[in-house]
mmCIF file of C-alpha atoms in Angstrom:
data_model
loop_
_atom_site.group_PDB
_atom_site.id
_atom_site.type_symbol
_atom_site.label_atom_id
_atom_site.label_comp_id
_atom_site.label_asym_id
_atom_site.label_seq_id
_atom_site.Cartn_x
_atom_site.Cartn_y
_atom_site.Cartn_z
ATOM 1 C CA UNK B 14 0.000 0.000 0.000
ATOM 2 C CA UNK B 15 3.043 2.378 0.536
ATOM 3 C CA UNK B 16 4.672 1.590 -2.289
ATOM 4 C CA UNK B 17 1.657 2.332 -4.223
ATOM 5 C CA UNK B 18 1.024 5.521 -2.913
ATOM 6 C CA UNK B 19 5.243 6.797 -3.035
ATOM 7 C CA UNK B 20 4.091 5.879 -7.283
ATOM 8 C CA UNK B 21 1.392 8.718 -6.918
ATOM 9 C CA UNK B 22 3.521 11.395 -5.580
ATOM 10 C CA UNK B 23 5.772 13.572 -7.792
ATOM 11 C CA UNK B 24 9.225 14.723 -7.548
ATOM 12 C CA UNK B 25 9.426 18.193 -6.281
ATOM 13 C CA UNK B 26 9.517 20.088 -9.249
ATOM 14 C CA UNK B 27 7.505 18.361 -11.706
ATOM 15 C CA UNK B 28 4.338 18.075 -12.671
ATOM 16 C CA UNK B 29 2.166 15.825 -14.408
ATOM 17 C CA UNK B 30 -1.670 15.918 -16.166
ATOM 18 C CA UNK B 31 -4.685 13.313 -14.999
ATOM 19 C CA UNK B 32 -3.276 11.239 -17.770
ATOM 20 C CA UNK B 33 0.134 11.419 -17.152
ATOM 21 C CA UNK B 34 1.689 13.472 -20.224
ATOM 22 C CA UNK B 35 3.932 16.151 -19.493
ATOM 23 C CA UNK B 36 2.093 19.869 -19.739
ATOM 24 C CA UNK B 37 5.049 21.506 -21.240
ATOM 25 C CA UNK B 38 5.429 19.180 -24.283
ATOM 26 C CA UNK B 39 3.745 21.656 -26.072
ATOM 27 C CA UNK B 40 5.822 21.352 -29.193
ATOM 28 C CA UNK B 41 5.027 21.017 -32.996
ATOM 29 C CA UNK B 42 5.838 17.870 -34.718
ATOM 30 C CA UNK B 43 8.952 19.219 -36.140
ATOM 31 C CA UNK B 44 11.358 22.173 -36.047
ATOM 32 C CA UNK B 45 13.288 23.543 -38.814
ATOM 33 C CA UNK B 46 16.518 24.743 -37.239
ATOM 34 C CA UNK B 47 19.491 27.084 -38.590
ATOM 35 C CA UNK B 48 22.932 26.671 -39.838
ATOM 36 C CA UNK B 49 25.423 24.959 -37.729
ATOM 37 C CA UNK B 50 21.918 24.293 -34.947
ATOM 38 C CA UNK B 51 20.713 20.615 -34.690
ATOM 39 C CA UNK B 52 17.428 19.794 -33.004
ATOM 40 C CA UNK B 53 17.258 18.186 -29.492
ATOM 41 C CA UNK B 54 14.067 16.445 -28.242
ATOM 42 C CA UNK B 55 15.571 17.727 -24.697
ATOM 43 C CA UNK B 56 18.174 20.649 -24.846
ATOM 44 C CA UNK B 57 19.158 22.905 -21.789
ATOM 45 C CA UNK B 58 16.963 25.858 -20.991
ATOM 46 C CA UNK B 59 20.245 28.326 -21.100
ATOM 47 C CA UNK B 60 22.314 27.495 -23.909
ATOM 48 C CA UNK B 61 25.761 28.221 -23.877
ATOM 49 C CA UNK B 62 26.761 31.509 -25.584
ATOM 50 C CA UNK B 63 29.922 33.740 -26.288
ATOM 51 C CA UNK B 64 31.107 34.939 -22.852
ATOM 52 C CA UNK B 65 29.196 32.592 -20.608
ATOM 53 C CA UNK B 66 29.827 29.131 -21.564
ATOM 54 C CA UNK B 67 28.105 27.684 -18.468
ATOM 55 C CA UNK B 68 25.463 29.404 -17.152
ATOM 56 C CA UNK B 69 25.380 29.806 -13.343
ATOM 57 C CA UNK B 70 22.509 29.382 -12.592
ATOM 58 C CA UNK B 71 19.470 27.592 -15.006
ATOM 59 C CA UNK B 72 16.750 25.244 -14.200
ATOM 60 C CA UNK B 73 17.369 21.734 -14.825
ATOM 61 C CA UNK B 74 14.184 21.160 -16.930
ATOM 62 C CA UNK B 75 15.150 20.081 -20.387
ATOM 63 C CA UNK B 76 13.072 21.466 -23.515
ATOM 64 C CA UNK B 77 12.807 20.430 -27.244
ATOM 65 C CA UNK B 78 14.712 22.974 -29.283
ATOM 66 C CA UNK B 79 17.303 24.026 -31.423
ATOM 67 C CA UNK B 80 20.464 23.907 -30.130
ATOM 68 C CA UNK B 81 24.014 24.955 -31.197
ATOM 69 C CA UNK B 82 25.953 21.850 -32.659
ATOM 70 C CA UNK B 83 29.251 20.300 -30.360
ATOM 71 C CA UNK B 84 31.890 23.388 -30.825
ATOM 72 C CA UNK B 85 29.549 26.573 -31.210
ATOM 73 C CA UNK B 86 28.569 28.977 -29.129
ATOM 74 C CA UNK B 87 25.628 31.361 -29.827
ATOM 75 C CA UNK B 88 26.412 34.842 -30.251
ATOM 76 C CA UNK B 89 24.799 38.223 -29.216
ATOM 77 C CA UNK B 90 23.185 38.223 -32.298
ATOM 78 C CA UNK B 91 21.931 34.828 -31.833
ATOM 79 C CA UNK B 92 23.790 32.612 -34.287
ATOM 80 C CA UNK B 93 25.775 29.687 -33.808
ATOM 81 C CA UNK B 94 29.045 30.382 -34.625
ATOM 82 C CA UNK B 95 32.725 29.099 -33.797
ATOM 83 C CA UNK B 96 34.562 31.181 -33.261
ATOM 84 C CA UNK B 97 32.667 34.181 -31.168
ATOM 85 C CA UNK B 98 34.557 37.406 -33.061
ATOM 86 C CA UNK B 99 31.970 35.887 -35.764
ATOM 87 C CA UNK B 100 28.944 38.571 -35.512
ATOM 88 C CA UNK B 101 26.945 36.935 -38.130
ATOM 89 C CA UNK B 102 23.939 39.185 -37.972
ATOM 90 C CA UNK B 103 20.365 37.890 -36.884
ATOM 91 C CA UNK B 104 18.700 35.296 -38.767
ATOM 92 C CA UNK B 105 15.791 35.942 -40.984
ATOM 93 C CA UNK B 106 12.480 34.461 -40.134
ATOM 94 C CA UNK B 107 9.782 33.185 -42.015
ATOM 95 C CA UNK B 108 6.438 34.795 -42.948
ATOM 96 C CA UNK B 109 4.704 35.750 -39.429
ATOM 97 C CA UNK B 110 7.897 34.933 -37.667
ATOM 98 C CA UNK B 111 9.829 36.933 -35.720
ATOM 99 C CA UNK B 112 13.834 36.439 -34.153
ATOM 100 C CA UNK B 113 13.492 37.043 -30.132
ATOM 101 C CA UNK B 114 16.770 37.151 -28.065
ATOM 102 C CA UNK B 115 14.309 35.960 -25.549
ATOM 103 C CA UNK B 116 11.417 33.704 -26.716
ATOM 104 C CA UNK B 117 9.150 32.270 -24.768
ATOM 105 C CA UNK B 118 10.107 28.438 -23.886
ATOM 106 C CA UNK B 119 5.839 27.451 -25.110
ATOM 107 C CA UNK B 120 5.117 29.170 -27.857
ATOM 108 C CA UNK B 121 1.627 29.307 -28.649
ATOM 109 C CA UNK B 122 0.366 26.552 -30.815
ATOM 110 C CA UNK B 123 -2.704 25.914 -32.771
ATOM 111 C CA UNK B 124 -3.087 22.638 -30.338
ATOM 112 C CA UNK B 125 -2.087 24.622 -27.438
ATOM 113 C CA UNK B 126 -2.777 28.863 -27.956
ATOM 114 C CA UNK B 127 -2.229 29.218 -24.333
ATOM 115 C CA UNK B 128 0.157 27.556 -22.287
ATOM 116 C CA UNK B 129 -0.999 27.398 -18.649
ATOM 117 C CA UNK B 130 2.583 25.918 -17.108
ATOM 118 C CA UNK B 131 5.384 26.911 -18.680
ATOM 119 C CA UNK B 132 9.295 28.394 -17.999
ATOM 120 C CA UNK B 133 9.895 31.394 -17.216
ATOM 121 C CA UNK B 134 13.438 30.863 -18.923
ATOM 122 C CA UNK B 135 14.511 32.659 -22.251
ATOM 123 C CA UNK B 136 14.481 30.828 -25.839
ATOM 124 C CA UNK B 137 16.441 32.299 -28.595
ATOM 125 C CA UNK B 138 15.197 32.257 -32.056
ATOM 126 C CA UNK B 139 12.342 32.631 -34.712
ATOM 127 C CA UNK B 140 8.626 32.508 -33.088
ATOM 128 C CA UNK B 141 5.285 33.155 -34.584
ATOM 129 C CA UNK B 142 4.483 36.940 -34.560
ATOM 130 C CA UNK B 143 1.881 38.625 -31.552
ATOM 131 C CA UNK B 144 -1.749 37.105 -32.929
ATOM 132 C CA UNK B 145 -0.611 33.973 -34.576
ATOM 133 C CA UNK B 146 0.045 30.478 -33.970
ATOM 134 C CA UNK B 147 2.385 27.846 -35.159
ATOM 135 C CA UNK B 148 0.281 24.800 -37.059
ATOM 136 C CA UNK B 149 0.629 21.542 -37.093
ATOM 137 C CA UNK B 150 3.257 22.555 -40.622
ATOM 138 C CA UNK B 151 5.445 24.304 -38.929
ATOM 139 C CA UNK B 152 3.867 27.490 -40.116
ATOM 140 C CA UNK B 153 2.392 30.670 -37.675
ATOM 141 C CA UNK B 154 -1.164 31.167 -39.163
ATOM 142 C CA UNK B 155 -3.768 33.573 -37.812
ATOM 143 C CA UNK B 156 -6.594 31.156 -37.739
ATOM 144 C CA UNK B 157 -6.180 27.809 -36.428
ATOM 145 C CA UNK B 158 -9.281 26.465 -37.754
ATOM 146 C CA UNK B 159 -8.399 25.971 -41.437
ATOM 147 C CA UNK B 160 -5.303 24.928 -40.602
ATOM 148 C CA UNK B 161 -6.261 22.264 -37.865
ATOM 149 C CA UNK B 162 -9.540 21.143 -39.578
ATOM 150 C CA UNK B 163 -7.938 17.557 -41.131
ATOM 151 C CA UNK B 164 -7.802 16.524 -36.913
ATOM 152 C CA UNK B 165 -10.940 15.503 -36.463
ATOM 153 C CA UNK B 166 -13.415 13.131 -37.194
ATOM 154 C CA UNK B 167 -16.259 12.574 -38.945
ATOM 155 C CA UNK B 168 -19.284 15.153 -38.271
ATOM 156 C CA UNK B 169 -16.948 16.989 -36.219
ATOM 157 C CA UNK B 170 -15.802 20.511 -36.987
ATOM 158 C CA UNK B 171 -12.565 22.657 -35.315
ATOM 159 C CA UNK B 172 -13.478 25.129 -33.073
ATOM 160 C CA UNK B 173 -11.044 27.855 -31.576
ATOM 161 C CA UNK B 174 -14.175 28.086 -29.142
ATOM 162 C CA UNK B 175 -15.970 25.708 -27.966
ATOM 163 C CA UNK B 176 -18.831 24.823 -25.177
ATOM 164 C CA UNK B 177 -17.783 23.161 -22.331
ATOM 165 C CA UNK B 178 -21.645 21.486 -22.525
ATOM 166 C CA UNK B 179 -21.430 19.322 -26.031
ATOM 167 C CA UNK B 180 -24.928 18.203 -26.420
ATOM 168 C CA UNK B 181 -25.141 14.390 -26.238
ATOM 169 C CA UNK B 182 -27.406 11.544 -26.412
ATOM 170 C CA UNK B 183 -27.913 11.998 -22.634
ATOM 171 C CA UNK B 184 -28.075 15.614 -22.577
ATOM 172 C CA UNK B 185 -28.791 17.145 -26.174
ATOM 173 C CA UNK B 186 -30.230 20.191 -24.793
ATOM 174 C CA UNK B 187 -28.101 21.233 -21.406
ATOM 175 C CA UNK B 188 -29.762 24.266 -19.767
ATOM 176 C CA UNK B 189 -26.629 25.673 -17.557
ATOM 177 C CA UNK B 190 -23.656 25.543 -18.693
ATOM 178 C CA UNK B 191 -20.575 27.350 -17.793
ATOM 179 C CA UNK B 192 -19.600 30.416 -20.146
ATOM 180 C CA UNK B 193 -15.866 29.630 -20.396
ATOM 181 C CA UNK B 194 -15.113 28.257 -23.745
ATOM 182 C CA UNK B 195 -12.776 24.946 -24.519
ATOM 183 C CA UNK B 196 -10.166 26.160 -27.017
ATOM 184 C CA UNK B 197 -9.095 24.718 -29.937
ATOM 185 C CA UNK B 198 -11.382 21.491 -29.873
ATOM 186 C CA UNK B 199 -13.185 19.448 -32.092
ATOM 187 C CA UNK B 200 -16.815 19.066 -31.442
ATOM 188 C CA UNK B 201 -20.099 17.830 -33.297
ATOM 189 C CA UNK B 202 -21.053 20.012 -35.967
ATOM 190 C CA UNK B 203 -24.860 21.610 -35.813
ATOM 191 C CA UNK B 204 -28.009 18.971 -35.712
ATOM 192 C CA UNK B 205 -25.345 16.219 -34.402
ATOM 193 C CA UNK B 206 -24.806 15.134 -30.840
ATOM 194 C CA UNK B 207 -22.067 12.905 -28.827
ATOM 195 C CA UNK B 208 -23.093 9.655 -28.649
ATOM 196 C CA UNK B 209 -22.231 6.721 -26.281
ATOM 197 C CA UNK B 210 -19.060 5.621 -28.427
ATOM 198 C CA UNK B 211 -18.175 9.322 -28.769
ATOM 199 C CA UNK B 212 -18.730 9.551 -32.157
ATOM 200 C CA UNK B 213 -21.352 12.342 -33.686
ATOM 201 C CA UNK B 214 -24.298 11.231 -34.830
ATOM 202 C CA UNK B 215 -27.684 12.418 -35.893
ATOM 203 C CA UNK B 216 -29.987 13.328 -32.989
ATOM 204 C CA UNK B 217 -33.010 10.385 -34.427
ATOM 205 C CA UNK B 218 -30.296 8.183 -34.339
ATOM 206 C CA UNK B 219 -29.545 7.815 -30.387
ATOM 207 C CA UNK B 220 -30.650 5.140 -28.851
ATOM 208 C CA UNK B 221 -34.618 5.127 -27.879
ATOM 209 C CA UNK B 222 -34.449 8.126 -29.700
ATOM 210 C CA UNK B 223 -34.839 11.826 -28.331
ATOM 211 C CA UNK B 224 -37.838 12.766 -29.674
ATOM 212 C CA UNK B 225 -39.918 9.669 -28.353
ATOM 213 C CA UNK B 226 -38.568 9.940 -24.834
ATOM 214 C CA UNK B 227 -39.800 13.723 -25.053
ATOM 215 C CA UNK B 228 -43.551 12.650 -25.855
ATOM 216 C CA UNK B 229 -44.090 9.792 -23.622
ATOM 217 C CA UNK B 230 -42.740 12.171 -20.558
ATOM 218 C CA UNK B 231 -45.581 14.522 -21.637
ATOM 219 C CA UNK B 232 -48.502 12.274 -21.859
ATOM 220 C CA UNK B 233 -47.834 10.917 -18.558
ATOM 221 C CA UNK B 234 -47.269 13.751 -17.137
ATOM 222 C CA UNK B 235 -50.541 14.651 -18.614
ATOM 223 C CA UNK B 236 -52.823 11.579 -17.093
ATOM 224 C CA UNK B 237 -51.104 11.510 -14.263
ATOM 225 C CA UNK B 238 -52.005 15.451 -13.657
ATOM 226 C CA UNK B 239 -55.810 14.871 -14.129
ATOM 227 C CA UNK B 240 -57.250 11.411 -12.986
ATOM 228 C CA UNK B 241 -60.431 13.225 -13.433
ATOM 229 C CA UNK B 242 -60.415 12.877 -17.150
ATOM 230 C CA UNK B 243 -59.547 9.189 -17.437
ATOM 231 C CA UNK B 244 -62.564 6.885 -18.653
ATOM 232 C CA UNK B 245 -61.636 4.803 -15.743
ATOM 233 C CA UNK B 246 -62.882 7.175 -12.962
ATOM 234 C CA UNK B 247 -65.435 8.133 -15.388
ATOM 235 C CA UNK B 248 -66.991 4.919 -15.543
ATOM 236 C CA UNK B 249 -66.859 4.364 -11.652
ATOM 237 C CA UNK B 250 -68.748 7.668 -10.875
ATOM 238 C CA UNK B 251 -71.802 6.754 -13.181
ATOM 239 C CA UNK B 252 -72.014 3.381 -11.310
ATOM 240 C CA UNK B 253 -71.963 5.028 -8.049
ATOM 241 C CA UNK B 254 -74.659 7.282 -9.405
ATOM 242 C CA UNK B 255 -76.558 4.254 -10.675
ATOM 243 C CA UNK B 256 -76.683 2.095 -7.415
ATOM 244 C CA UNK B 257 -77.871 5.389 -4.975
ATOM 245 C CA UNK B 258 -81.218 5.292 -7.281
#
């Protein structure tokens, strides 16, 4: 029983989600890095560099990123370079990029727009511009949905704001819901609901149908409201009436 419960507690310093992925592997599925750079799927926050080849003092967290190849240093100007009297000037970016001496180490993604946990430690290097967001091609876009719409599934449509309530089978018309939109999430497009296997589906198409569970709620509602009306307590009065003659 110990040992099980030493397996749910984290290190001091980490963190982890309900399903156990790490929050700040926010990346994209690839990086495109510059001459003499090579990309690491877990680099050092602060990077060597021309005049401080080992930082004092840095986190320990490792980050996918581009880092300088064994034998270069980056310069002030943010190149790799071997030899540091090199002051190769700053790199040019691509469309809707911009070169930052000090990047943020999660930049926003279409999958993630706004990263919750992340280091406070500086990145060096191209990121998308203020207002956009770096697909799933590498490329900063302005809207997400276009470029994130091949992700989901049948019936399903990318929204950069969605309901927290999806209507479902269960619940196809929720009456409170929270105001505070999911981002960046693919949900059932309009007329479909979730159903059991979380697939979207047609609303006639649930099981016992919605519509039918509507109407037989009603009429029983209905007779069970006004026992006057039935022919039940109808017939039972005139016999009463009957037998006092």
């Amino acid at each position: 029983m110990r040992a099980a419960l030493l397996g749910l507690i984290c290190i001091v310093g980490l963190v982890t989600t309900k399903n156990g992925t790490d929050p700040f592997d926010v990346k994209p599925p690839f990086r495109r890095c510059f001459v003499n750079e090579e990309f690491t799927k877990c680099g050092p926050l602060c990077q060597p560099k021309c005049g401080q080849t080992k930082p004092k003092f840095c986190s320990l967290r490792c980050i996918p990123s581009c880092q300088c190849k064994t034998g270069f240093l980056r310069n002030r100007n943010g190149a790799c370079v071997a030899n540091c009297t090199d002051n190769t000037s700053r790199r040019t970016c691509a469309a809707n990029e911009e070169f930052k001496d000090c990047g943020s180490a999660c930049e926003p993604s279409c999958r993630n727009p706004r990263p919750r946990i992340c280091s406070l430690e500086c990145v060096v290097g191209c990121q998308c511009k203020s207002g956009f967001f770096r697909d799933d091609n590498n490329v900063c876009v302005k809207e997400c949905d276009n470029a994130s719409s091949n992700i989901c599934s049948e019936n399903e449509e990318f929204k950069q704001c969605g309901t927290a309530c999806e209507p479902s089978c269960e619940n196809p018309n929720p009456q409170s819901c929270t105001k505070k939109c999911v981002l960046n999430v693919c949900q059932c497009k309009r007329g479909f609901v979730r159903g059991a296997n979380r697939t979207c589906i047609h609303q006639q198409d649930c099981p016992g149908g919605l519509k039918n569970v509507g109407r037989n709620t009603t009429t029983s509602m209905s007779v069970t409201s006004h026992p006057s009306t039935t022919a039940a307590h109808f017939i039972a009065e005139k016999k009463k009436k009957s037998s006092s003659i």
